[in-house]
PDB file of C-alpha atoms in Angstrom:
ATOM      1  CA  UNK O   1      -0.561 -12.472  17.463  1.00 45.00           C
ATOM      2  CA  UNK O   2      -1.418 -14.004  13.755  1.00 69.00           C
ATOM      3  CA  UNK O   3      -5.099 -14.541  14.808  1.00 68.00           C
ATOM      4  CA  UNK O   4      -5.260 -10.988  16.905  1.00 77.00           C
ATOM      5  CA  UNK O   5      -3.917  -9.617  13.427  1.00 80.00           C
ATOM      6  CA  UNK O   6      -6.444 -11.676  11.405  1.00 78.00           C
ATOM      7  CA  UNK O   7      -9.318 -10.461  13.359  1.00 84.00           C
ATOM      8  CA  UNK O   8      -8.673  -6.990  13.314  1.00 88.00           C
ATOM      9  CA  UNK O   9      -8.590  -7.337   9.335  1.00 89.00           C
ATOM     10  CA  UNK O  10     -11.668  -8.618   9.063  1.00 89.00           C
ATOM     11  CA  UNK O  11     -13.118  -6.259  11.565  1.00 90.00           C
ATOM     12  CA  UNK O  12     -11.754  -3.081   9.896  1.00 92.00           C
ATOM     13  CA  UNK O  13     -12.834  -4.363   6.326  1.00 93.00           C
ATOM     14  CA  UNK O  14     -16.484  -5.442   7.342  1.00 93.00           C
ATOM     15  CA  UNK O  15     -16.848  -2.157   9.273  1.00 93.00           C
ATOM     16  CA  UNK O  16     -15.492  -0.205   5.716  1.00 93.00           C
ATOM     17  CA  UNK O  17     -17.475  -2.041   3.424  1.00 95.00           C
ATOM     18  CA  UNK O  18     -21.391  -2.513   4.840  1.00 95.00           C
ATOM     19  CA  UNK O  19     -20.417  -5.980   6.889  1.00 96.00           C
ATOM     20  CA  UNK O  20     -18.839  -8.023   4.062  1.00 97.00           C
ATOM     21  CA  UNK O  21     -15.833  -8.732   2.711  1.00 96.00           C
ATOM     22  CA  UNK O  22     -13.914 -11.317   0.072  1.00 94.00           C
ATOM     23  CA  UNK O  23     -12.086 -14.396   0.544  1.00 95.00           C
ATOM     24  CA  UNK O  24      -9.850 -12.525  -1.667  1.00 94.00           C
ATOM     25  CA  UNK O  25      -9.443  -9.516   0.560  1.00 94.00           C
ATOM     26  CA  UNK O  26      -8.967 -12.060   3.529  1.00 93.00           C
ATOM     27  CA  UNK O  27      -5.990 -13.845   1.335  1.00 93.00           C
ATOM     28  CA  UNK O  28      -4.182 -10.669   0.203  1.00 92.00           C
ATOM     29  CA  UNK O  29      -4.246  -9.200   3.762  1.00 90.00           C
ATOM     30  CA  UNK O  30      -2.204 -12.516   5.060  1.00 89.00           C
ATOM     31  CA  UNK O  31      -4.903 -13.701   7.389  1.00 90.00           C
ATOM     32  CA  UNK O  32      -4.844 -17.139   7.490  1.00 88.00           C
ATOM     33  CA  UNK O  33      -7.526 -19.797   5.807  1.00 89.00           C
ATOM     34  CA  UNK O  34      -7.816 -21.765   9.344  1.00 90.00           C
ATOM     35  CA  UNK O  35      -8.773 -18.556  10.832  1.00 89.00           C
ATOM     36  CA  UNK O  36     -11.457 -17.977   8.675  1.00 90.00           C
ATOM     37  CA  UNK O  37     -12.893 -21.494   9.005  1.00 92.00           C
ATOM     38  CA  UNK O  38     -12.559 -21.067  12.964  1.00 90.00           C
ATOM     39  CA  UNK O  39     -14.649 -17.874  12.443  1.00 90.00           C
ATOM     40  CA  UNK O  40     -17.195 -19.453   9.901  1.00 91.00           C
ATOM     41  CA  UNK O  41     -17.374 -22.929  12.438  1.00 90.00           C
ATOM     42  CA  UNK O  42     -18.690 -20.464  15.591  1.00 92.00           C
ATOM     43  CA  UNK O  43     -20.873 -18.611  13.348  1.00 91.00           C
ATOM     44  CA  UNK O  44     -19.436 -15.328  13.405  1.00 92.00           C
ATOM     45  CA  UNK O  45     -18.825 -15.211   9.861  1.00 95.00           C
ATOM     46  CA  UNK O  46     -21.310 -16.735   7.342  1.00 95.00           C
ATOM     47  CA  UNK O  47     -20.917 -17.142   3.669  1.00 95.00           C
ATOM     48  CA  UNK O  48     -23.399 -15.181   1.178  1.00 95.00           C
ATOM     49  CA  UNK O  49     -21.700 -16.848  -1.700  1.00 93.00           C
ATOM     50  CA  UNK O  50     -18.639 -18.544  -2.950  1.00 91.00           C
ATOM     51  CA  UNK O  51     -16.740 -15.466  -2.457  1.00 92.00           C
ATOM     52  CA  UNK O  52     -18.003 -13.290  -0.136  1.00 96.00           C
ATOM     53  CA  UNK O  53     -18.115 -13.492   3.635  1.00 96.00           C
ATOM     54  CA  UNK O  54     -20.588 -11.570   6.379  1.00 97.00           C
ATOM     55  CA  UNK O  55     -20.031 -10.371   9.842  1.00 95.00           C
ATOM     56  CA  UNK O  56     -22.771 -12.238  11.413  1.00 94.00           C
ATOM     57  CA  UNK O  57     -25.012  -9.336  13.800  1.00 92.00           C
ATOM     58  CA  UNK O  58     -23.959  -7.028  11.391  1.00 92.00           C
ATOM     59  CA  UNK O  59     -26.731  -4.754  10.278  1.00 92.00           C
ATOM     60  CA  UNK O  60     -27.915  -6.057   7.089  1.00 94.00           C
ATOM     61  CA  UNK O  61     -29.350  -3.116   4.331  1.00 94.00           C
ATOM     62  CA  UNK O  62     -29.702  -2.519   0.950  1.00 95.00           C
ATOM     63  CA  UNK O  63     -25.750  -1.237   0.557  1.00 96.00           C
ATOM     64  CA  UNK O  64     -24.926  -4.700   2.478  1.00 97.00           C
ATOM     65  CA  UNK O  65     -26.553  -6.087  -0.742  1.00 97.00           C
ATOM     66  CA  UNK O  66     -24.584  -3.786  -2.928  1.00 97.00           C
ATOM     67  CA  UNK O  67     -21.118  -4.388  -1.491  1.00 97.00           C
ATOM     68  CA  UNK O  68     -21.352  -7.913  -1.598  1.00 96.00           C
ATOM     69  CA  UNK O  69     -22.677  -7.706  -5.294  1.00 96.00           C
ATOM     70  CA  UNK O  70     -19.473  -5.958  -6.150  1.00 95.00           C
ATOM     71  CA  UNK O  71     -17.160  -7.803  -4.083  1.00 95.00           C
ATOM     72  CA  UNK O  72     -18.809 -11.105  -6.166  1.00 93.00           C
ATOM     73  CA  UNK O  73     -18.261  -9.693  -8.985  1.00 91.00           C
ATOM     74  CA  UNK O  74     -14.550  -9.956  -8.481  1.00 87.00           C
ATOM     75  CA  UNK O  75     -11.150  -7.767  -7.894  1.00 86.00           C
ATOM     76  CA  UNK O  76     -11.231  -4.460  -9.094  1.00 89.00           C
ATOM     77  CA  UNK O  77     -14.934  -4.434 -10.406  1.00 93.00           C
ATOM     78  CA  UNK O  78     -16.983  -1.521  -9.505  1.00 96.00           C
ATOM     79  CA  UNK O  79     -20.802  -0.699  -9.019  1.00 97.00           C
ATOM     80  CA  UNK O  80     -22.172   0.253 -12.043  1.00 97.00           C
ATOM     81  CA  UNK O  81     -25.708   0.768 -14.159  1.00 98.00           C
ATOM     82  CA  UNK O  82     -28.669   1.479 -12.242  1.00 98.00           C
ATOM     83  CA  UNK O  83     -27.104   0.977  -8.553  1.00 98.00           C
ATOM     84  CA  UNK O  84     -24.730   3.438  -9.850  1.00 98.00           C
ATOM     85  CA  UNK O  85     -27.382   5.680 -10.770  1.00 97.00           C
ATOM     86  CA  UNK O  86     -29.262   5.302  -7.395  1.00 97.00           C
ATOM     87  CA  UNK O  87     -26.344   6.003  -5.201  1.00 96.00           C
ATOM     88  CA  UNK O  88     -25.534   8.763  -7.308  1.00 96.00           C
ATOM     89  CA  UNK O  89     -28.700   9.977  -6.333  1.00 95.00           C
ATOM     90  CA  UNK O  90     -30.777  10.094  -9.358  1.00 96.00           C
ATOM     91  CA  UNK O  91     -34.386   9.366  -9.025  1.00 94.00           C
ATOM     92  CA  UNK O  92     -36.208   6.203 -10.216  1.00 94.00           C
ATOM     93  CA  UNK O  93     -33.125   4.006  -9.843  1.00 97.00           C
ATOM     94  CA  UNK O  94     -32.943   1.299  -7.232  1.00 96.00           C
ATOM     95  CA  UNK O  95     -29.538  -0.203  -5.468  1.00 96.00           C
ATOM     96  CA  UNK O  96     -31.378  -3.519  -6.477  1.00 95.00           C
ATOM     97  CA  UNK O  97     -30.784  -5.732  -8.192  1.00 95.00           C
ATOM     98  CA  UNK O  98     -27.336  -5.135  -8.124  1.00 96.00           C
ATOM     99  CA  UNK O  99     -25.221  -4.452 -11.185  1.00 96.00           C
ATOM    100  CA  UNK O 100     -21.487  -4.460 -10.812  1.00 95.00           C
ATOM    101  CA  UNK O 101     -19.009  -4.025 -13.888  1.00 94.00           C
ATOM    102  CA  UNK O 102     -15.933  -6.457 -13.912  1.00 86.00           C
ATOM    103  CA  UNK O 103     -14.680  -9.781 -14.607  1.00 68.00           C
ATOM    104  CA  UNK O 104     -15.595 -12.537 -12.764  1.00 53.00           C
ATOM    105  CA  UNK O 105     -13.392 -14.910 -12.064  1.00 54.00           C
ATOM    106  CA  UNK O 106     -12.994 -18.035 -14.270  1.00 46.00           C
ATOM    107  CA  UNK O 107     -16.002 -20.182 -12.586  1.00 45.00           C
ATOM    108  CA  UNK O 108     -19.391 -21.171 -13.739  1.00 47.00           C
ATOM    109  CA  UNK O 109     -22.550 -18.738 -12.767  1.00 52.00           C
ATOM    110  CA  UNK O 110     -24.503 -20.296  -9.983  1.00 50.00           C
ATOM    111  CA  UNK O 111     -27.606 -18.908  -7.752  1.00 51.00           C
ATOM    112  CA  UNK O 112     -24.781 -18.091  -5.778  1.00 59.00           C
ATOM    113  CA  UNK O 113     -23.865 -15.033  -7.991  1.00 79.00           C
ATOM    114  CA  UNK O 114     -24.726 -12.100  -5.734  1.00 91.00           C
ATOM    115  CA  UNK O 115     -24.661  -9.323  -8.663  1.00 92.00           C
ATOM    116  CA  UNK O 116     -25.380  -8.686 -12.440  1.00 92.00           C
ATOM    117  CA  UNK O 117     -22.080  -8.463 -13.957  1.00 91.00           C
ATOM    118  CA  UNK O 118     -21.317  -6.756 -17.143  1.00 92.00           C
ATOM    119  CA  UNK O 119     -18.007  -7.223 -18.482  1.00 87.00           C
ATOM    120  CA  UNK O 120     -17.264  -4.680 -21.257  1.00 84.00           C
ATOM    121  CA  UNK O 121     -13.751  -4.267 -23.162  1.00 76.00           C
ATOM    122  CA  UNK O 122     -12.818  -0.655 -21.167  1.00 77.00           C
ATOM    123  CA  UNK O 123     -12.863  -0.029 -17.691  1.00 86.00           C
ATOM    124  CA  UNK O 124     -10.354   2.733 -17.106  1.00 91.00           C
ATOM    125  CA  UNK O 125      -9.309   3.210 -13.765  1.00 92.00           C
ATOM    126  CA  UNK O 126     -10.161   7.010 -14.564  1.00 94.00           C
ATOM    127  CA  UNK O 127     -13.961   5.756 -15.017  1.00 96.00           C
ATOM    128  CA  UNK O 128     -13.712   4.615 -11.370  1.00 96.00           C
ATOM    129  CA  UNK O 129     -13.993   6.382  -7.541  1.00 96.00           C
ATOM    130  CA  UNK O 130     -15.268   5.587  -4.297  1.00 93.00           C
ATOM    131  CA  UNK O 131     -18.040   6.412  -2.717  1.00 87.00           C
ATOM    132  CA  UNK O 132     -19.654   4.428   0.168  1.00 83.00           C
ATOM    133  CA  UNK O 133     -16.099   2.705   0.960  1.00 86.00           C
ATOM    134  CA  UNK O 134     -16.722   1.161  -2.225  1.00 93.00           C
ATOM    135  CA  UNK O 135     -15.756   1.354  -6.211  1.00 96.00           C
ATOM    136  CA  UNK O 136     -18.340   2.889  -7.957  1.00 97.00           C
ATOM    137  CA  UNK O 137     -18.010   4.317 -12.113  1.00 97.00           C
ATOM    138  CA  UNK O 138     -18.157   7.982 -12.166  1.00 97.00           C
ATOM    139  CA  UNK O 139     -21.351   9.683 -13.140  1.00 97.00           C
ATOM    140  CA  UNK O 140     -20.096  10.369 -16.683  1.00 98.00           C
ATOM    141  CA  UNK O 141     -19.177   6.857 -17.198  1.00 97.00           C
ATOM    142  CA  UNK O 142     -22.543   5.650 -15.541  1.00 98.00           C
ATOM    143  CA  UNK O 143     -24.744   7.528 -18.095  1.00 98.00           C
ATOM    144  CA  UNK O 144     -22.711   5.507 -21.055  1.00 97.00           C
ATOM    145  CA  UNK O 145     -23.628   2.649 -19.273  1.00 97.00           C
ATOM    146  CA  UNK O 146     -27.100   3.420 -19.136  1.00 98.00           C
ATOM    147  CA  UNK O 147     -27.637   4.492 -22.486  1.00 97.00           C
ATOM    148  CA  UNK O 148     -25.534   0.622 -23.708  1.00 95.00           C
ATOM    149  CA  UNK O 149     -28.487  -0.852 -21.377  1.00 95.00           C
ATOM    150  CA  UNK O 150     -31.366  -2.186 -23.820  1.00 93.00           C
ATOM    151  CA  UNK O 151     -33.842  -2.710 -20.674  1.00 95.00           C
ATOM    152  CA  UNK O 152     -33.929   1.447 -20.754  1.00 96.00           C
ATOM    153  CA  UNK O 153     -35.848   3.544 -22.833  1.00 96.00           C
ATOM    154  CA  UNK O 154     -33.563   6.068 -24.696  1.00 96.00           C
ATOM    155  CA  UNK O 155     -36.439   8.874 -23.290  1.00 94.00           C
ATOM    156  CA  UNK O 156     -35.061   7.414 -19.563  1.00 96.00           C
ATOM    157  CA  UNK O 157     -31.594   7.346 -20.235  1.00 97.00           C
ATOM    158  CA  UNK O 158     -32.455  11.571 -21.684  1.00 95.00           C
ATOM    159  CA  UNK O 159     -33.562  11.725 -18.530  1.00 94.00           C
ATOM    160  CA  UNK O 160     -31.490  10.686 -16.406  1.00 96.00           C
ATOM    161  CA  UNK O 161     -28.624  12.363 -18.606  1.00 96.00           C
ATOM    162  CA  UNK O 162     -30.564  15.922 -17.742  1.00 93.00           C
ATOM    163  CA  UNK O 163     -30.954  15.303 -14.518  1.00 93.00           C
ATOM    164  CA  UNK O 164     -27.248  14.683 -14.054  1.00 95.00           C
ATOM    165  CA  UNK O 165     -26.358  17.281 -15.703  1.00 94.00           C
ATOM    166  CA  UNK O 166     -28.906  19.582 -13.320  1.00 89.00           C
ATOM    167  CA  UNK O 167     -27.347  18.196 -10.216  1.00 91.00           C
ATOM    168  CA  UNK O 168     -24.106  19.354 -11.942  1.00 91.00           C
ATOM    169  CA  UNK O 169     -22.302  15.573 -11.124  1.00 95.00           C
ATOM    170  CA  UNK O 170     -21.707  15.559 -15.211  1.00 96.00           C
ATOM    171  CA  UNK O 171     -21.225  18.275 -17.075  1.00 94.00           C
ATOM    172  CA  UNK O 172     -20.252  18.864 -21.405  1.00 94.00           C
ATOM    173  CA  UNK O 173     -16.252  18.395 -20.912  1.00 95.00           C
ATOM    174  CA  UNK O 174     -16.398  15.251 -18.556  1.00 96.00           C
ATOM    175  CA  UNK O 175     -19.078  13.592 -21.453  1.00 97.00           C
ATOM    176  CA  UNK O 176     -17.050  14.599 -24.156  1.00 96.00           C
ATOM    177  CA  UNK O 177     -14.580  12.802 -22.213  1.00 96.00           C
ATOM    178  CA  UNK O 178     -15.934   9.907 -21.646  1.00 96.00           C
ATOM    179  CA  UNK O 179     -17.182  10.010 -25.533  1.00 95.00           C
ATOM    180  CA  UNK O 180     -13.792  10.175 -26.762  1.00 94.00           C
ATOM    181  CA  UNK O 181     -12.569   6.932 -24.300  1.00 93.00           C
ATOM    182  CA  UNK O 182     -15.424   4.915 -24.756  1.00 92.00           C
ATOM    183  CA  UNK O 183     -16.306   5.594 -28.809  1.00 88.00           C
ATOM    184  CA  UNK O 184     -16.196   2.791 -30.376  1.00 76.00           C
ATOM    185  CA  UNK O 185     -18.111   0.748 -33.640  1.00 68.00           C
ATOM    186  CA  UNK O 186     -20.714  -1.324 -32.455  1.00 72.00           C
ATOM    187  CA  UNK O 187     -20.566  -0.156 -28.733  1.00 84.00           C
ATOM    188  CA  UNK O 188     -24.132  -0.563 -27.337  1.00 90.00           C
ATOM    189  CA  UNK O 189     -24.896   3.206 -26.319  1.00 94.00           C
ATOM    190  CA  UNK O 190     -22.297   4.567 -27.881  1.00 95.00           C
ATOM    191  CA  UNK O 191     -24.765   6.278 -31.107  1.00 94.00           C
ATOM    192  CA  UNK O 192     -27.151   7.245 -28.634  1.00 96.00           C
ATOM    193  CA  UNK O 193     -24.936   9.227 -26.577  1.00 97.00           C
ATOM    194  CA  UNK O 194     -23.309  10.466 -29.928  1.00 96.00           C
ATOM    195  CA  UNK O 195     -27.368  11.762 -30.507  1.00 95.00           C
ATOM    196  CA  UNK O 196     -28.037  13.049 -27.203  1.00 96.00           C
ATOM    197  CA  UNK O 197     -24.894  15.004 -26.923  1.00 95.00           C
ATOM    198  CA  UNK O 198     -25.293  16.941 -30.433  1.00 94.00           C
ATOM    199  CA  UNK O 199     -28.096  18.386 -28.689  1.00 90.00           C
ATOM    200  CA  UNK O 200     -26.549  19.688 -26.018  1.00 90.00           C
ATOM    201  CA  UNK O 201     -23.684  22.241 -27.146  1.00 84.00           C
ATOM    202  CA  UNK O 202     -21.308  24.263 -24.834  1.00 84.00           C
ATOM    203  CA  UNK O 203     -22.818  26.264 -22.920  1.00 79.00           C
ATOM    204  CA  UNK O 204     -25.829  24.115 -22.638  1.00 77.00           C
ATOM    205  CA  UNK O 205     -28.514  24.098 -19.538  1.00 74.00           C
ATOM    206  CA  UNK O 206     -30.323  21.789 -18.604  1.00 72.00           C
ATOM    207  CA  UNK O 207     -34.282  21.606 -17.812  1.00 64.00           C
ATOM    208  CA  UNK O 208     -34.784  22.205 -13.915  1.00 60.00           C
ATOM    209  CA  UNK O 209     -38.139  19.692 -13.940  1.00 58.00           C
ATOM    210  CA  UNK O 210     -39.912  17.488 -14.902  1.00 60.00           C
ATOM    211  CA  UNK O 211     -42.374  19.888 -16.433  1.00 62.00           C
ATOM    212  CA  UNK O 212     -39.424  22.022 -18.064  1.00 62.00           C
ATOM    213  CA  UNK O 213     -38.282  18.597 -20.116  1.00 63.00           C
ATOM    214  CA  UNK O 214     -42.143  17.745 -21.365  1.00 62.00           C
ATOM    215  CA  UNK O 215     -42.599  21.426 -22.411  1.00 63.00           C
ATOM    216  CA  UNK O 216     -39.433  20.742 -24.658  1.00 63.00           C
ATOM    217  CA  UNK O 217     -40.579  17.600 -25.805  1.00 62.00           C
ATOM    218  CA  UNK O 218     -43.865  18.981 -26.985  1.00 68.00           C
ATOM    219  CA  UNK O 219     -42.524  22.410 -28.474  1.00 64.00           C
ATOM    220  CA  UNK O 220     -39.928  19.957 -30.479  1.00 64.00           C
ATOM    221  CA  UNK O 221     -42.676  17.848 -31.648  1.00 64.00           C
ATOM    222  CA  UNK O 222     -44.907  20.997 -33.424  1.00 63.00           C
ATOM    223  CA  UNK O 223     -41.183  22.168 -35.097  1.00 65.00           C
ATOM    224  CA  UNK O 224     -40.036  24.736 -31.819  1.00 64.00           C
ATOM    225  CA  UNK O 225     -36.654  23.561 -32.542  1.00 62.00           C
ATOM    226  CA  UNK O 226     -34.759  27.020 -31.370  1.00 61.00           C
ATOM    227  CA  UNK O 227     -35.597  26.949 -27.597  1.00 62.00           C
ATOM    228  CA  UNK O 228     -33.189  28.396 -25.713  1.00 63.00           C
ATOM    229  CA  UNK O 229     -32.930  27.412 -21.573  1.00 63.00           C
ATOM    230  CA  UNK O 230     -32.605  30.054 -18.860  1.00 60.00           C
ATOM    231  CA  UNK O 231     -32.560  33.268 -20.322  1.00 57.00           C
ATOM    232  CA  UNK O 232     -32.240  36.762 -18.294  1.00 54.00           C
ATOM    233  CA  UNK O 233     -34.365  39.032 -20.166  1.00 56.00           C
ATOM    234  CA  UNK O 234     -34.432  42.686 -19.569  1.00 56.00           C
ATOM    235  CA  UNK O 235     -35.779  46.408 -21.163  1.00 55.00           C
ATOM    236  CA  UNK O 236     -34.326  49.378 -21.159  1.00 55.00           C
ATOM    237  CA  UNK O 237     -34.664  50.196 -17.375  1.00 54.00           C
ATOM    238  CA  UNK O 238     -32.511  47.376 -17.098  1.00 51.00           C
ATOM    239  CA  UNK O 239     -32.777  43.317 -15.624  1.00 54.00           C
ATOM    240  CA  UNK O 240     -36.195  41.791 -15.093  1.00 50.00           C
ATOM    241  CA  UNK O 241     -35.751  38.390 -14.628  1.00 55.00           C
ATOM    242  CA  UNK O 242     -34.607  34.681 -15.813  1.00 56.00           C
ATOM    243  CA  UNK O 243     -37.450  33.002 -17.965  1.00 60.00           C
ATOM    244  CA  UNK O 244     -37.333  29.313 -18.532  1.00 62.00           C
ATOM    245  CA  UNK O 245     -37.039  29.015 -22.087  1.00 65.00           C
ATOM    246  CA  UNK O 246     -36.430  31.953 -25.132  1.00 67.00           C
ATOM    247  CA  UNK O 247     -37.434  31.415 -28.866  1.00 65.00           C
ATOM    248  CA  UNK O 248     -35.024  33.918 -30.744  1.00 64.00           C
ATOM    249  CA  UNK O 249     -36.817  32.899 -34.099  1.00 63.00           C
ATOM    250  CA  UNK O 250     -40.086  32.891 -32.964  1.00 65.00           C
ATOM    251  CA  UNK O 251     -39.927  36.038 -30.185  1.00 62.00           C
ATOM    252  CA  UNK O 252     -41.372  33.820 -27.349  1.00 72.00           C
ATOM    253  CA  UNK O 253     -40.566  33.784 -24.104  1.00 70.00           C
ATOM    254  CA  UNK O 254     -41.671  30.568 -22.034  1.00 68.00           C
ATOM    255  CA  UNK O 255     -42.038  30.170 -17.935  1.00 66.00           C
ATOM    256  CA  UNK O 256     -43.079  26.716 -17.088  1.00 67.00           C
ATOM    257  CA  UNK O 257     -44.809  25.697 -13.820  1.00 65.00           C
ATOM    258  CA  UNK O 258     -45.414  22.800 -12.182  1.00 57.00           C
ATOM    259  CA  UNK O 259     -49.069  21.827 -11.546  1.00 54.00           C
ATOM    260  CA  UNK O 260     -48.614  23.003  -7.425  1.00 44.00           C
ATOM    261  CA  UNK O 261     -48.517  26.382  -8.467  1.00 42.00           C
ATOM    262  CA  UNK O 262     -52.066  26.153 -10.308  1.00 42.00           C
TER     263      UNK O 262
END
């Protein structure tokens, strides 16, 4: 009955989580160690690191990779960074490498290591969900992370900030939010987000494209500083439409198009 038990763990938590699962998980679930070994000695389990375990004829993907990335990075760590960013579904992310936010436990880094592992002061459970039967940081808490990362370009991490925002998975409370439990002297990120933020007041819209963001970027750069996004605009016969962008100081009126409509 033990070993029936033991193998019906290890099915349901490979089948939850992409074909892997944690010595850890294993342990805390009761099943016992010679079980494991008995599974590992036939071959139907293999070991893709010190701490992780796969079902062997599993299928083997990218969010195989990610799982056991996270799992490696130890209990209660979550997906983070840029594979947060491409589950999340923002566009020129990738799931790999994996980076995973946690704390490790207590050994020395090895090839082994299946993840990047960032290990800041704050994790809040509140900065955490799941998604994909794993933990993964909410989209708020993913764009901090992005703009602490020095490999990005503050113009990327804009970016990817707007296009959040635009896919309405962030919005000006939940960043204030995270602003107020993250703030902190010296926190990578932190005085960028501060930056980006003051620029985007209640009430603010984001750019639907590409082509909407570089029109900003170039009106900001000649001193068009009063933009306003999405504006109905009317006469006296009443609504004609939503234009792009509205200069109330200049009396423009701006519809940007992307180059397949030319």
């Amino acid at each position: 009955m033990e070993w029936k038990r033991g193998a019906e763990v290890v099915a349901e938590l490979t089948e939850r989580q992409h074909g892997v699962v944690s010595r850890r998980q294993l342990r805390e679930r009761g099943v016992p160690h010679r079980l494991v070994q008995h599974r590992l000695d036939i071959g139907s389990l293999e070991p893709l690191s010190r701490r992780v375990l796969r079902l062997r004829g599993a299928p083997f993907t990218d969010m195989t990779h990610v799982a056991a990335g996270v799992l490696d990075a130890g209990p209660m760590a979550a997906v983070s960074h840029r594979t947060a960013a491409a589950i999340w579904g923002l566009p020129g992310f990738d799931l790999r490498p994996v980076h995973a936010t946690g704390r490790r436990p207590r050994v020395a880094h090895s090839r082994q290591d299946l993840s990047i592992v960032h290990q800041p002061l704050r994790l809040l459970e509140a900065h955490v969900v799941e998604s994909e039967g794993l933990r993964i940081t909410t989209p708020s808490r993913m764009i901090f992370d992005l703009a602490g990362d020095r490999g990005l370009h503050p113009k990327r991490v804009e970016r990817a900030l707007d296009t959040a925002w635009s896919m309405r998975i962030v919005d000006h409370d939940s960043l204030h939010r995270m602003l107020r439990d993250l703030a902190a002297r010296g926190r990578p990120g932190i005085a960028l987000m501060r930056s980006l933020l003051a620029q985007r007041p209640v009430g603010h819209r984001p750019a639907g494209s590409n082509a909407e963001r570089r029109f900003q970027e170039i009106a900001a750069s000649v001193g068009l500083r009063s933009l306003v996004r999405q504006v109905n605009v009317g006469d006296e016969d009443g609504w004609v439409g939503r234009v792009d962008f509205r200069d109330p100081v200049h009396g423009l009126v701006v519809e940007v198009n992307p180059d397949r409509f030319h």
